[in-house]
Tab-separated table of C-alpha atoms and ligand atoms in Angstrom:
chain	number	residue	atom	x	y	z
A	10	MET	CA	-0.088	67.506	-8.493
A	11	THR	CA	2.019	64.785	-6.920
A	12	SER	CA	2.486	61.098	-5.942
A	13	THR	CA	4.937	60.732	-3.049
A	14	VAL	CA	6.772	57.688	-2.000
A	15	VAL	CA	7.891	57.443	1.717
A	16	VAL	CA	10.969	54.826	2.442
A	17	GLY	CA	13.384	54.452	5.354
A	18	GLY	CA	16.664	54.718	4.552
A	19	PHE	CA	18.574	52.795	7.609
A	20	PHE	CA	17.261	49.840	9.139
A	21	GLY	CA	13.550	51.828	10.024
A	22	ASP	CA	12.588	53.609	13.394
A	23	GLU	CA	13.308	57.128	11.239
A	24	GLY	CA	10.258	58.609	12.302
A	25	LYS	CA	8.770	58.159	9.132
A	26	GLY	CA	5.405	57.845	10.662
A	27	LYS	CA	5.628	61.119	11.873
A	28	ILE	CA	7.391	62.535	8.862
A	29	ILE	CA	4.015	60.717	7.236
A	30	SER	CA	1.732	62.113	9.465
A	31	TYR	CA	2.616	65.480	8.633
A	32	LEU	CA	2.887	65.342	4.863
A	33	ALA	CA	-1.012	63.700	4.826
A	34	ILE	CA	-1.998	66.702	6.620
A	35	LYS	CA	0.015	69.508	4.498
A	36	ASP	CA	-1.024	67.622	1.526
A	37	ASN	CA	-4.097	66.605	2.163
A	38	PRO	CA	-4.112	63.737	-0.166
A	39	LYS	CA	-7.292	61.843	-0.606
A	40	VAL	CA	-5.814	58.125	-1.136
A	41	ILE	CA	-3.045	57.412	1.483
A	42	VAL	CA	-1.854	53.754	1.107
A	43	ARG	CA	0.382	51.341	2.663
A	44	GLY	CA	3.134	48.972	1.198
A	45	GLY	CA	5.679	47.191	3.101
A	46	ALA	CA	6.112	43.749	5.106
A	47	GLY	CA	3.164	43.274	7.681
A	48	PRO	CA	2.342	44.483	11.446
A	49	ASN	CA	6.182	44.177	12.418
A	50	ALA	CA	6.200	47.779	11.114
A	51	GLY	CA	5.597	49.871	14.554
A	52	HIS	CA	5.145	53.882	13.651
A	53	THR	CA	4.822	56.486	17.338
A	54	ILE	CA	2.870	59.395	15.833
A	55	LYS	CA	1.859	62.388	18.396
A	56	ASP	CA	-0.967	64.678	18.235
A	57	GLY	CA	-0.268	67.262	20.896
A	58	ASP	CA	-0.523	65.455	23.636
A	59	LYS	CA	-2.350	62.070	22.207
A	60	VAL	CA	0.000	59.241	21.391
A	61	TYR	CA	-0.778	57.103	18.404
A	62	LYS	CA	1.356	53.476	18.504
A	63	VAL	CA	0.242	52.018	14.851
A	64	ARG	CA	1.182	48.752	13.079
A	65	MET	CA	-1.469	47.870	10.575
A	66	LEU	CA	-3.413	51.085	9.921
A	67	PRO	CA	-0.828	53.600	7.196
A	68	SER	CA	-0.015	56.526	9.194
A	69	GLY	CA	-1.556	59.034	7.800
A	70	PHE	CA	-4.619	58.256	9.307
A	71	LEU	CA	-4.911	61.719	11.083
A	72	ASN	CA	-5.775	63.703	8.329
A	73	LYS	CA	-10.060	62.834	8.945
A	74	ASP	CA	-10.620	63.503	4.909
A	75	ALA	CA	-8.156	60.604	3.627
A	76	LYS	CA	-9.185	57.293	2.808
A	77	VAL	CA	-6.483	55.267	3.869
A	78	MET	CA	-5.480	51.582	2.454
A	79	ILE	CA	-3.210	49.078	2.564
A	80	GLY	CA	-1.978	47.585	-0.424
A	81	PRO	CA	-1.869	44.014	-1.884
A	82	GLY	CA	1.193	42.920	-1.255
A	83	VAL	CA	1.003	43.520	2.453
A	84	VAL	CA	0.082	41.156	5.181
A	85	ILE	CA	-2.099	42.123	7.643
A	86	ASN	CA	-3.417	40.429	10.893
A	87	PRO	CA	-6.970	41.185	11.376
A	88	GLU	CA	-7.595	41.395	14.860
A	89	VAL	CA	-4.529	44.152	15.092
A	90	LEU	CA	-5.934	45.952	12.066
A	91	GLN	CA	-9.518	46.358	13.615
A	92	LYS	CA	-8.256	47.343	17.208
A	93	GLU	CA	-6.661	50.379	15.176
A	94	ILE	CA	-9.769	50.876	13.312
A	95	ASP	CA	-11.557	50.867	16.535
A	96	ASP	CA	-9.269	52.490	18.643
A	97	PHE	CA	-8.462	55.038	15.884
A	98	GLY	CA	-11.525	56.073	14.755
A	99	VAL	CA	-10.722	55.204	11.409
A	100	SER	CA	-14.073	53.229	10.645
A	101	GLY	CA	-15.216	53.512	7.210
A	102	ARG	CA	-12.223	54.898	5.761
A	103	ALA	CA	-9.623	52.055	5.796
A	104	PHE	CA	-9.714	49.478	3.098
A	105	ILE	CA	-7.850	46.951	2.653
A	106	ASP	CA	-6.745	44.918	-0.936
A	107	LYS	CA	-8.916	41.393	-1.661
A	108	HIS	CA	-4.751	39.787	-2.110
A	109	CYS	CA	-3.428	41.223	1.214
A	110	GLY	CA	-2.377	38.021	2.714
A	111	VAL	CA	-3.750	36.807	6.206
A	112	ILE	CA	-1.626	36.144	9.413
A	113	GLU	CA	-3.124	33.327	11.435
A	114	GLU	CA	-2.186	31.509	14.657
A	115	THR	CA	0.235	29.155	13.096
A	116	HIS	CA	2.435	31.993	11.592
A	117	LEU	CA	2.338	33.885	15.184
A	118	ALA	CA	3.129	30.313	16.502
A	119	ARG	CA	6.362	29.896	14.041
A	120	ASP	CA	7.704	33.429	14.436
A	121	SER	CA	7.277	33.258	18.342
A	122	LYS	CA	10.515	30.761	18.855
A	123	GLY	CA	13.184	28.944	17.022
A	124	GLU	CA	16.019	30.909	14.032
A	125	LEU	CA	13.742	33.493	13.049
A	126	LYS	CA	12.815	34.579	16.938
A	127	GLU	CA	16.631	33.840	18.117
A	128	LYS	CA	19.097	34.228	15.123
A	129	ILE	CA	16.738	37.019	13.289
A	130	GLY	CA	15.206	38.776	16.183
A	131	SER	CA	12.399	38.581	14.721
A	132	THR	CA	9.363	40.533	15.846
A	133	GLY	CA	7.273	37.700	16.521
A	134	SER	CA	4.457	39.182	14.369
A	135	GLY	CA	4.007	36.301	12.487
A	136	THR	CA	4.864	37.927	9.266
A	137	GLY	CA	7.797	36.266	7.796
A	138	PRO	CA	6.086	32.956	8.225
A	139	ALA	CA	2.793	34.537	5.894
A	140	ASN	CA	5.108	36.058	3.730
A	141	ALA	CA	6.843	32.220	3.261
A	142	ASP	CA	3.566	30.809	2.549
A	143	ARG	CA	2.059	33.056	0.359
A	144	ALA	CA	5.739	32.236	-1.762
A	145	MET	CA	4.943	28.419	-1.087
A	146	ARG	CA	0.992	29.876	-2.521
A	147	VAL	CA	-0.903	28.146	0.714
A	148	LEU	CA	-1.112	31.517	2.461
A	149	ASN	CA	-4.947	32.570	2.771
A	150	LEU	CA	-5.749	35.849	1.464
A	151	ALA	CA	-8.361	38.883	2.971
A	152	LYS	CA	-10.846	37.352	0.298
A	153	ASP	CA	-11.168	34.188	1.376
A	154	PHE	CA	-12.295	35.641	5.218
A	155	ASP	CA	-16.214	36.961	5.101
A	156	SER	CA	-15.117	38.765	7.989
A	157	LEU	CA	-13.173	41.225	6.041
A	158	SER	CA	-15.379	41.942	3.126
A	159	SER	CA	-16.855	45.073	4.095
A	160	ILE	CA	-13.375	46.818	4.041
A	161	ILE	CA	-12.073	45.061	0.710
A	162	VAL	CA	-11.751	47.513	-1.902
A	163	ASP	CA	-9.390	47.001	-5.570
A	164	VAL	CA	-6.470	49.040	-3.914
A	165	PRO	CA	-4.376	49.717	-7.211
A	166	ALA	CA	-7.570	50.607	-8.980
A	167	GLU	CA	-8.288	53.148	-6.442
A	168	VAL	CA	-4.421	54.428	-5.847
A	169	ILE	CA	-4.486	54.991	-9.997
A	170	TYR	CA	-7.868	56.644	-10.172
A	171	SER	CA	-6.928	59.020	-7.059
A	172	LYS	CA	-3.842	59.876	-9.011
A	173	ASP	CA	-5.288	60.427	-12.435
A	174	LYS	CA	-7.831	62.553	-11.050
A	175	TYR	CA	-4.679	64.889	-9.691
A	176	GLU	CA	-5.572	64.497	-6.342
A	177	ASN	CA	-2.139	64.427	-4.434
A	178	LEU	CA	-1.319	60.681	-3.331
A	179	LEU	CA	0.711	59.358	-0.649
A	180	VAL	CA	2.422	56.038	-0.142
A	181	GLU	CA	4.032	54.727	3.106
A	182	GLY	CA	7.045	52.593	3.266
A	183	THR	CA	7.848	50.528	6.124
A	184	GLN	CA	10.863	49.269	7.640
A	185	GLY	CA	14.338	50.224	6.059
A	186	SER	CA	15.943	50.084	3.152
A	187	PHE	CA	18.574	47.693	4.823
A	188	LEU	CA	16.265	45.466	6.022
A	189	SER	CA	15.439	44.994	2.622
A	190	LEU	CA	15.203	40.889	2.169
A	191	TRP	CA	17.171	42.204	-1.221
A	192	HIS	CA	19.293	45.052	-0.814
A	193	GLY	CA	19.401	44.493	3.388
A	194	THR	CA	21.800	42.549	5.376
A	195	TYR	CA	20.873	39.630	4.953
A	196	PRO	CA	19.995	37.335	6.626
A	197	PHE	CA	19.488	39.745	9.097
A	198	VAL	CA	17.022	41.453	6.931
A	199	THR	CA	12.926	41.014	7.120
A	200	SER	CA	10.775	38.778	4.653
A	201	LYS	CA	10.034	41.425	1.680
A	202	ASP	CA	11.459	44.127	-0.495
A	203	VAL	CA	10.903	47.465	1.069
A	204	THR	CA	13.149	50.106	-0.860
A	205	ALA	CA	10.457	52.239	-3.292
A	206	SER	CA	10.758	50.143	-6.146
A	207	GLY	CA	9.083	47.057	-3.761
A	208	ILE	CA	6.799	49.203	-2.028
A	209	CYS	CA	5.254	50.476	-4.926
A	210	ALA	CA	5.122	46.835	-6.025
A	211	ASP	CA	2.919	46.181	-3.318
A	212	ILE	CA	0.123	48.631	-4.217
A	213	GLY	CA	0.253	48.056	-7.739
A	214	LEU	CA	1.649	51.529	-8.456
A	215	GLY	CA	3.937	51.780	-11.689
A	216	PRO	CA	7.253	53.312	-11.778
A	217	THR	CA	6.160	55.616	-14.004
A	218	LYS	CA	3.518	56.976	-11.798
A	219	VAL	CA	5.676	58.324	-9.132
A	220	ASP	CA	6.895	61.709	-8.683
A	221	GLU	CA	8.800	62.083	-5.687
A	222	VAL	CA	10.956	59.511	-3.400
A	223	ILE	CA	11.158	60.679	-0.323
A	224	VAL	CA	14.219	59.193	1.931
A	225	VAL	CA	14.109	59.501	5.522
A	226	PHE	CA	17.342	59.305	7.762
A	227	LYS	CA	17.417	60.556	11.519
A	228	SER	CA	20.079	62.370	12.902
A	229	TYR	CA	21.648	58.870	13.922
A	230	VAL	CA	21.348	55.150	13.264
A	231	THR	CA	19.163	52.578	15.532
A	232	ARG	CA	18.892	49.086	14.657
A	233	VAL	CA	16.799	46.332	16.449
A	234	GLY	CA	16.996	42.768	16.887
A	235	THR	CA	20.261	41.359	15.232
A	236	GLY	CA	22.121	41.711	12.241
A	237	PRO	CA	25.716	44.332	11.637
A	238	LEU	CA	25.679	48.219	12.958
A	239	ASP	CA	28.815	49.466	11.317
A	240	LYS	CA	30.368	51.878	14.706
A	241	GLU	CA	27.781	50.394	17.267
A	242	LEU	CA	27.829	52.249	20.310
A	243	SER	CA	27.535	50.782	23.892
A	244	LEU	CA	24.304	50.699	25.455
A	245	GLU	CA	25.741	53.548	27.828
A	246	GLU	CA	27.463	55.650	24.768
A	247	ALA	CA	24.067	55.896	23.335
A	248	GLU	CA	22.320	56.778	26.634
A	249	LYS	CA	24.292	59.855	27.310
A	250	LYS	CA	23.785	61.033	23.911
A	251	GLY	CA	19.965	60.563	24.269
A	252	TRP	CA	19.948	58.309	21.686
A	253	SER	CA	18.643	55.062	24.023
A	254	GLU	CA	15.300	54.308	22.306
A	255	PHE	CA	12.661	51.383	22.648
A	256	GLY	CA	11.282	49.324	19.940
A	257	THR	CA	7.584	50.418	19.338
A	258	VAL	CA	6.218	46.718	18.341
A	259	THR	CA	8.726	44.697	20.873
A	260	GLY	CA	9.457	46.870	23.522
A	261	ARG	CA	13.384	46.201	22.764
A	262	GLN	CA	16.156	48.648	23.403
A	263	ARG	CA	17.736	49.850	20.070
A	264	ARG	CA	21.000	49.611	18.721
A	265	ALA	CA	22.825	53.416	17.815
A	266	ALA	CA	25.259	54.433	16.026
A	267	ASP	CA	26.099	57.596	14.038
A	268	PHE	CA	24.845	59.081	10.924
A	269	ASP	CA	26.134	56.559	8.548
A	270	PHE	CA	26.740	58.227	5.511
A	271	ASP	CA	27.724	55.391	3.067
A	272	LEU	CA	24.914	53.538	4.089
A	273	ALA	CA	22.832	56.833	3.608
A	274	ARG	CA	24.577	57.023	-0.126
A	275	ARG	CA	23.458	53.899	-1.132
A	276	ALA	CA	19.743	54.391	0.209
A	277	ILE	CA	19.719	57.446	-1.439
A	278	MET	CA	20.881	54.879	-5.187
A	279	LEU	CA	18.375	52.148	-4.513
A	280	ASN	CA	15.498	54.246	-3.987
A	281	GLY	CA	16.138	56.651	-6.187
A	282	ALA	CA	15.472	59.627	-3.781
A	283	THR	CA	14.694	63.023	-5.186
A	284	GLN	CA	14.598	64.491	-1.457
A	285	ILE	CA	15.743	63.970	1.912
A	286	SER	CA	13.999	63.739	5.283
A	287	ILE	CA	15.786	64.261	8.421
A	288	THR	CA	14.486	63.396	11.702
A	289	LYS	CA	14.952	64.047	14.945
A	290	LEU	CA	17.179	66.898	14.551
A	291	ASP	CA	16.340	68.091	17.995
A	292	VAL	CA	18.097	64.841	19.830
A	293	LEU	CA	21.619	66.136	18.335
A	294	PHE	CA	20.713	70.301	18.537
A	295	THR	CA	18.632	70.623	21.673
A	296	ASP	CA	18.622	74.093	20.517
A	297	CYS	CA	16.666	73.172	17.473
A	298	ALA	CA	13.680	71.653	19.623
A	299	GLY	CA	9.972	72.761	17.769
A	300	LYS	CA	11.705	74.809	15.557
A	301	THR	CA	9.500	75.452	12.225
A	302	SER	CA	11.823	77.794	10.477
A	303	TYR	CA	15.314	76.422	8.235
A	304	ASN	CA	16.359	79.997	9.348
A	305	GLU	CA	16.009	79.705	13.214
A	306	LEU	CA	18.330	76.742	13.184
A	307	SER	CA	21.640	76.566	14.746
A	308	ASP	CA	24.726	77.313	12.790
A	309	ASP	CA	26.073	73.934	13.936
A	310	ALA	CA	22.536	72.036	12.575
A	311	LYS	CA	22.459	73.869	9.809
A	312	ALA	CA	26.212	72.605	8.842
A	313	PHE	CA	24.902	69.624	10.167
A	314	ILE	CA	22.338	69.641	7.277
A	315	LYS	CA	24.298	70.849	4.625
A	316	ASN	CA	27.081	68.699	5.005
A	317	ILE	CA	24.202	66.134	4.291
A	318	GLU	CA	23.347	68.022	1.321
A	319	ASP	CA	26.589	67.608	0.034
A	320	GLU	CA	27.466	64.395	0.472
A	321	LEU	CA	24.695	62.827	-0.634
A	322	ASN	CA	23.601	65.210	-3.579
A	323	THR	CA	20.033	65.546	-2.713
A	324	PRO	CA	18.029	67.985	-1.161
A	325	VAL	CA	16.931	67.710	2.506
A	326	THR	CA	13.755	69.221	2.505
A	327	ILE	CA	11.800	68.209	5.441
A	328	ILE	CA	13.102	68.293	8.829
A	329	GLY	CA	11.686	66.545	12.229
A	330	THR	CA	12.240	68.982	15.249
A	331	GLY	CA	10.216	67.438	17.887
A	332	PRO	CA	7.696	64.367	18.278
A	333	THR	CA	4.543	65.964	17.246
A	334	VAL	CA	3.339	66.503	14.106
A	335	ASN	CA	4.155	70.206	13.361
A	336	ASP	CA	7.573	69.906	15.070
A	337	VAL	CA	8.628	69.814	11.564
A	338	ILE	CA	10.725	72.602	9.042
A	339	ASP	CA	9.317	72.338	5.603
A	340	ARG	CA	11.498	73.538	2.884
A	341	ARG	CA	9.819	72.256	-0.539
A	342	SER	CA	8.950	75.026	-2.418
B	2	LIG	P1	10.628	40.421	10.590
B	2	LIG	O1	10.472	41.185	10.205
B	2	LIG	O2	9.763	40.339	12.093
B	2	LIG	O3	11.024	38.988	10.525
B	2	LIG	O4	11.813	40.413	11.252
B	2	LIG	C1	13.093	40.533	10.966
B	2	LIG	C2	14.347	41.822	10.823
B	2	LIG	O5	13.703	43.129	10.815
B	2	LIG	C3	14.376	42.138	13.120
B	2	LIG	O6	15.426	42.318	13.254
B	2	LIG	C4	13.644	43.261	13.324
B	2	LIG	O7	13.789	43.414	14.428
B	2	LIG	C5	13.532	43.784	11.870
B	2	LIG	N1	12.288	44.895	12.239
B	2	LIG	C6	11.222	44.494	11.074
B	2	LIG	N2	10.407	45.375	10.980
B	2	LIG	C7	10.632	46.142	11.549
B	2	LIG	C8	10.601	47.737	11.843
B	2	LIG	O8	9.437	48.404	11.528
B	2	LIG	N3	11.698	48.377	12.821
B	2	LIG	C9	12.773	48.178	12.645
B	2	LIG	N4	13.049	46.797	13.070
B	2	LIG	C10	12.044	46.221	12.318
B	3	LIG	MG1	9.238	51.706	13.943
């Protein structure tokens, strides 16, 4: 049985949510746990004709047999979390750690104006100011709120118990490697390290307990907010290619560029990737839409995948071919 950490390889919005929901169902982990910064993350998940947009809950909640948890390193917005628990029917199996930081009005106010909003293009979710307050040791934690007591568990203990009982464990990252406070395009980054090591620290999973690290790349690169984006396309060019996307949290139009091998190589290094997932292959190669077996892919699409494996010296195991959870080619043995 395997512990798998899934992280983004570019600037977030690689399609991790969809890959994670697929793994949540396919590998049937009993515990799915989320690290990362906070409700600045947005994942869109399509199940049949249902569309879920999550910012707080782990994206693996579609597996109704799994407990979904948020690690102590994450800051939560209790209102956003409660709404998602209610809207998506996850009550009774969604948990947080007593050390999760709590976003309050002051953090939302500080994130909605000034440098963070204007210079960095922050999501305005209060995540950065809350993490700043945590560094100053003045942030309130989940244990300080009676209203949260019914959903508090010891997340690191639950995680390791689940792993040691030889159950599959799924660990979700948020954002992407180059939004990392340590390794990204500082200062145009988020307020935490969001590479695999940082995500594991967020949930209290020690490095020797990790079996697989899947780095998710989209078939092209997108970025919301400010900061460098090499070989950025004009909005018209992006639209022509069908790469024009809008952010889940902010609704802002995402900037776009071709798949970037230099960034990808560095992401493989920073995360210690054992596998690669490529998403939105159907956007590059429309004839691949909805395919579920590698053999069905066109020669051009196969060449694209093969080139990534050769350049990055890492196997491409999971390929997204459409928006719904089952539009996936799974090449893991
Ligand atoms: P903050 O994390 O809200 O402080 O925003 C800092 C930068 O990270 C901005 O450029 C945001 O657009 C970006 N960012 C934060 N979270 C995400 C995410 O989940 N996907 C994409 N970009 C993000
Ligand atoms: Mg997103």
